[in-house]
Amino acid sequence: MSHYRTIFISDLHLGSKGCQAEALCLFMKEHTSERLYLVGDIIDGWRMRKKWYWPQSHTNVVRRILTAAKRGTDVTYIIGNHDEFLRGFLKFRLMFGDIAVRNRAVHDGQDGKRYLVVHGDMFDGLMRADRKWIMHLGDSAYNLLLWVNTKLNVVRRRLGMDYWSLSKMLKSRTKRAMNFIQSFEGHVADYCRRKGFDGAICGHIHVAEQREIDGITYKNTGDWVESCTALVEHFDGRWEILHFAPHAALIADRAIYGDTIPQASTPAALIPAQ
């Protein structure tokens, strides 16, 4: 078991079929921290409004988070665009057990830097009220892509091939997607500079990253739909993006049987981001 000063995870999308809940349960079982930030889109209210989907594995994730808070982990839930229905309750100082719910937070890093912790939808031009329909359309297309990817990986598994992400490949090779990511990161850095933050920790775009942008430290946690990534802060001030690779059988069985699979008995592997 690994223990960290802080763990940041985002974009779990509980309530959607794309959520890798079993992998997340394994990760949380093997990795603990003094502080845990849930950086938005934890519950996928958009998908659940269209069709109810909540298997046992998603309840298990919630239980692990609540248990961590009960055992002393300082847990903060940051609201994102998919769980924006919670923003209406912020004036009541919303709490889930021992978990504080916030629109944003400030994290004082062991490295001496002051970080803004926010989901990131505020920096996305498509989240404007007059453009939000485009975001919802894109969300539907993304979920279709995930469905195609699941079927494709069933075939790949039968051919003895490794798991492969169609969506991740398209993001990395599409110029428009790359321009959007760079624009998003630039908006985050500009905001931090104006507000006096040394850096920002966010999610939203499902691309894990750590880099400096004109003197501002930008960190993105990635997601738990495809990438299965977490941003961790070590006690000595080091930062690391962890790519969680569950046992191959877990991914294969999930693609074939859905969420009704037993707990994997083989330890998962962690691959530090390059």
C-alpha positions as a printed NumPy array, in Angstrom:
array([[  0.   ,   0.   ,   0.   ],
       [  1.233,   3.507,  -0.911],
       [  0.491,   6.572,   1.199],
       [  0.651,  10.148,  -0.106],
       [  0.242,  13.66 ,   1.214],
       [ -2.514,  14.329,  -1.337],
       [ -4.374,  12.469,  -4.083],
       [ -6.361,  14.264,  -6.795],
       [ -8.829,  12.351,  -8.99 ],
       [-11.521,  13.656, -11.32 ],
       [-14.016,  12.728, -14.   ],
       [-15.167,   9.439, -12.496],
       [-18.577,   9.771, -14.179],
       [-20.353,   7.516, -11.718],
       [-23.756,   6.714, -13.161],
       [-22.424,   6.185, -16.673],
       [-21.393,   2.929, -18.326],
       [-17.994,   4.395, -19.167],
       [-16.919,   4.664, -15.521],
       [-14.077,   2.284, -14.621],
       [-15.418,   1.767, -11.118],
       [-13.697,  -1.563, -10.443],
       [-10.309,  -0.11 , -11.313],
       [-10.956,   2.889,  -9.06 ],
       [-11.918,   0.643,  -6.144],
       [ -8.661,  -1.249,  -6.565],
       [ -6.719,   2.008,  -6.721],
       [ -8.32 ,   3.401,  -3.561],
       [ -7.733,   0.139,  -1.733],
       [ -4.006,   0.248,  -2.5  ],
       [ -3.399,   4.025,  -2.281],
       [ -4.26 ,   6.283,   0.649],
       [ -3.542,   9.904,   1.487],
       [ -3.837,  12.617,   4.118],
       [ -6.002,  14.645,   1.718],
       [ -8.216,  13.594,  -1.177],
       [ -9.609,  16.007,  -3.742],
       [-12.45 ,  14.837,  -6.007],
       [-12.001,  17.356,  -8.815],
       [-15.414,  17.374, -10.491],
       [-17.632,  15.191, -12.675],
       [-17.709,  12.581,  -9.94 ],
       [-21.4  ,  11.838, -10.548],
       [-22.605,  12.031, -14.153],
       [-25.906,  13.832, -13.746],
       [-26.177,  14.392, -17.493],
       [-26.286,  10.666, -18.245],
       [-28.491,   9.802, -15.281],
       [-31.126,  12.311, -16.393],
       [-31.435,  10.375, -19.641],
       [-31.233,   6.84 , -18.261],
       [-30.713,   5.491, -14.742],
       [-27.576,   3.394, -14.415],
       [-26.041,   2.611, -11.022],
       [-24.462,  -0.85 , -10.589],
       [-22.998,  -2.167,  -7.34 ],
       [-19.467,  -1.217,  -8.381],
       [-20.434,   2.465,  -8.387],
       [-21.843,   2.143,  -4.882],
       [-18.556,   0.505,  -3.865],
       [-16.654,   3.595,  -5.028],
       [-18.874,   5.852,  -2.912],
       [-18.362,   3.565,   0.08 ],
       [-14.593,   3.702,  -0.294],
       [-14.634,   7.497,  -0.419],
       [-16.915,   7.75 ,   2.627],
       [-14.776,   5.222,   4.513],
       [-11.609,   7.203,   3.734],
       [-13.252,  10.36 ,   5.107],
       [-14.447,   8.528,   8.213],
       [-10.921,   7.228,   8.882],
       [ -9.444,  10.706,   8.869],
       [ -8.7  ,  11.596,   5.247],
       [ -9.572,  15.227,   4.536],
       [-11.891,  14.825,   1.519],
       [-13.049,  17.757,  -0.636],
       [-15.57 ,  17.347,  -3.448],
       [-15.197,  19.955,  -6.211],
       [-18.276,  20.332,  -8.417],
       [-17.94 ,  19.961, -12.199],
       [-20.283,  20.445, -15.135],
       [-21.695,  16.896, -15.129],
       [-22.577,  17.191, -11.419],
       [-23.508,  20.879, -11.642],
       [-26.907,  20.106, -10.052],
       [-25.039,  20.264,  -6.722],
       [-24.168,  23.951,  -7.189],
       [-27.691,  24.934,  -6.223],
       [-27.061,  23.517,  -2.737],
       [-23.733,  25.272,  -2.054],
       [-25.454,  28.087,  -0.129],
       [-26.497,  25.475,   2.435],
       [-22.825,  24.507,   3.016],
       [-23.469,  21.076,   1.563],
       [-21.708,  18.102,   3.194],
       [-21.776,  14.399,   2.324],
       [-20.972,  12.86 ,   5.698],
       [-17.46 ,  14.145,   6.436],
       [-16.951,  15.346,   2.853],
       [-17.007,  19.086,   2.126],
       [-18.544,  20.109,  -1.205],
       [-17.066,  23.195,  -2.878],
       [-17.089,  25.002,  -6.215],
       [-13.327,  25.461,  -5.923],
       [-10.583,  25.136,  -3.339],
       [ -7.059,  26.37 ,  -2.649],
       [ -4.334,  23.816,  -1.973],
       [ -1.078,  24.826,  -0.287],
       [  1.483,  22.473,  -1.765],
       [  4.44 ,  21.001,   0.073],
       [  6.533,  22.669,  -2.648],
       [  5.498,  26.089,  -1.289],
       [  3.15 ,  26.881,  -4.166],
       [ -0.471,  27.972,  -3.862],
       [ -2.732,  26.022,  -6.226],
       [ -6.259,  26.731,  -7.409],
       [ -8.224,  23.46 ,  -7.432],
       [-11.18 ,  23.651,  -9.805],
       [-12.86 ,  21.262, -12.232],
       [-12.111,  23.474, -15.225],
       [-15.462,  23.856, -16.994],
       [-15.294,  27.608, -16.28 ],
       [-12.403,  27.792, -18.773],
       [-14.305,  25.936, -21.513],
       [-15.975,  28.304, -23.985],
       [-18.512,  25.633, -24.903],
       [-19.933,  25.813, -21.373],
       [-21.405,  29.248, -22.087],
       [-25.204,  29.215, -21.802],
       [-25.706,  29.87 , -25.53 ],
       [-23.318,  27.072, -26.531],
       [-24.108,  24.428, -23.936],
       [-26.195,  22.423, -26.419],
       [-22.974,  21.772, -28.335],
       [-21.392,  20.312, -25.198],
       [-24.377,  18.012, -24.644],
       [-24.216,  16.9  , -28.284],
       [-20.515,  16.201, -27.906],
       [-21.184,  14.241, -24.728],
       [-23.616,  11.97 , -26.578],
       [-21.072,  11.445, -29.368],
       [-18.367,  10.658, -26.8  ],
       [-20.547,   8.03 , -25.128],
       [-21.219,   6.444, -28.531],
       [-17.473,   6.369, -29.114],
       [-16.972,   4.624, -25.764],
       [-19.592,   2.027, -26.709],
       [-17.813,   1.342, -30.02 ],
       [-14.493,   1.174, -28.178],
       [-15.854,  -1.422, -25.732],
       [-17.059,  -3.692, -28.561],
       [-13.766,  -3.233, -30.389],
       [-11.781,  -4.285, -27.336],
       [-13.865,  -7.453, -26.929],
       [-12.623,  -8.448, -30.396],
       [ -9.064,  -7.386, -29.576],
       [ -9.156,  -9.49 , -26.405],
       [-10.231, -12.565, -28.361],
       [ -7.312, -11.984, -30.713],
       [ -4.93 , -11.796, -27.763],
       [ -4.35 ,  -8.059, -28.14 ],
       [ -4.056,  -5.423, -25.384],
       [ -6.697,  -2.841, -24.447],
       [ -6.69 ,   0.133, -26.819],
       [ -8.46 ,   3.487, -26.558],
       [-10.013,   4.783, -29.772],
       [-10.992,   8.081, -28.14 ],
       [ -7.486,   8.689, -26.8  ],
       [ -5.997,   8.048, -30.232],
       [ -8.401,  10.493, -31.892],
       [ -7.608,  13.183, -29.313],
       [ -3.875,  12.82 , -29.857],
       [ -4.109,  12.942, -33.672],
       [ -6.876,  15.465, -34.293],
       [ -5.578,  19.004, -34.764],
       [ -8.823,  20.589, -33.555],
       [ -8.707,  18.536, -30.331],
       [ -5.081,  19.521, -29.731],
       [ -5.886,  23.193, -30.327],
       [ -8.774,  22.97 , -27.851],
       [ -6.529,  21.431, -25.177],
       [ -3.833,  24.082, -25.667],
       [ -6.436,  26.854, -25.547],
       [ -7.931,  25.403, -22.363],
       [ -4.547,  25.178, -20.675],
       [ -3.734,  28.746, -21.701],
       [ -6.988,  30.075, -20.209],
       [ -6.233,  28.283, -16.928],
       [ -2.737,  29.773, -16.758],
       [ -3.97 ,  33.291, -17.578],
       [ -6.607,  33.129, -14.836],
       [ -4.084,  31.961, -12.24 ],
       [ -1.715,  34.75 , -13.188],
       [ -4.438,  37.386, -12.771],
       [ -5.633,  35.972,  -9.441],
       [ -2.214,  35.463,  -7.908],
       [ -2.062,  31.654,  -7.884],
       [  1.184,  29.799,  -8.55 ],
       [ -0.648,  27.054, -10.399],
       [ -3.87 ,  25.172, -10.994],
       [ -5.063,  21.588, -10.58 ],
       [ -8.069,  20.673, -12.691],
       [ -9.791,  17.965, -14.738],
       [-12.578,  18.314, -17.335],
       [-10.7  ,  17.578, -20.564],
       [ -9.727,  13.963, -19.69 ],
       [ -6.04 ,  14.537, -20.501],
       [ -3.572,  14.073, -17.631],
       [ -0.728,  16.568, -17.777],
       [  1.921,  18.424, -15.797],
       [  3.739,  21.381, -17.291],
       [  4.81 ,  24.991, -16.847],
       [  2.98 ,  27.662, -18.863],
       [  4.806,  31.002, -18.713],
       [  5.632,  30.625, -15.029],
       [  2.321,  29.015, -14.014],
       [  2.252,  25.355, -12.972],
       [ -0.551,  23.524, -14.776],
       [ -1.668,  20.081, -13.594],
       [ -4.545,  17.977, -14.907],
       [ -5.759,  14.814, -13.199],
       [ -7.044,  13.043, -16.325],
       [-10.062,  10.755, -15.892],
       [-11.443,   7.368, -14.787],
       [-13.346,   6.58 , -17.965],
       [-10.429,   5.577, -20.152],
       [ -7.089,   6.807, -18.811],
       [ -7.461,   5.753, -15.138],
       [ -5.072,   8.45 , -13.917],
       [ -4.499,  10.212, -10.614],
       [ -2.33 ,  13.144,  -9.622],
       [ -0.451,  12.55 ,  -6.367],
       [  1.626,  14.779,  -4.108],
       [  4.411,  13.085,  -2.151],
       [  5.388,  14.17 ,   1.344],
       [  8.7  ,  15.534,   0.034],
       [  6.886,  17.89 ,  -2.349],
       [  7.264,  15.817,  -5.515],
       [  4.29 ,  15.539,  -7.876],
       [  3.491,  12.541, -10.047],
       [  0.783,  11.411, -12.452],
       [ -0.03 ,   7.753, -11.932],
       [ -1.506,   5.661, -14.723],
       [ -3.369,   2.824, -13.049],
       [ -3.28 ,  -0.373, -15.077],
       [ -5.643,  -2.981, -13.606],
       [ -4.997,  -6.656, -14.203],
       [ -5.702,  -7.459, -17.861],
       [ -8.465,  -9.895, -16.924],
       [-10.347,  -7.129, -15.129],
       [-10.519,  -4.998, -18.276],
       [-11.401,  -7.965, -20.469],
       [-14.135,  -9.289, -18.175],
       [-15.623,  -5.834, -17.787],
       [-15.874,  -5.433, -21.552],
       [-17.658,  -8.785, -21.871],
       [-19.758,  -9.016, -18.724],
       [-20.214,  -5.387, -17.7  ],
       [-20.171,  -4.596, -13.969],
       [-21.221,  -8.   , -12.586],
       [-17.706,  -9.391, -12.182],
       [-15.904, -10.599,  -9.055],
       [-13.142,  -8.603,  -7.391],
       [ -9.842,  -9.156,  -9.126],
       [ -7.351, -11.13 ,  -7.045],
       [ -4.211, -10.071,  -8.891],
       [ -2.566,  -6.843,  -7.7  ],
       [ -2.842,  -3.917, -10.089],
       [  0.167,  -2.151, -11.543],
       [  1.075,   1.51 , -11.458],
       [  2.866,   3.078, -14.387],
       [  4.26 ,   6.59 , -13.791],
       [  3.484,   8.996, -16.628],
       [  6.328,   9.656, -19.005]])
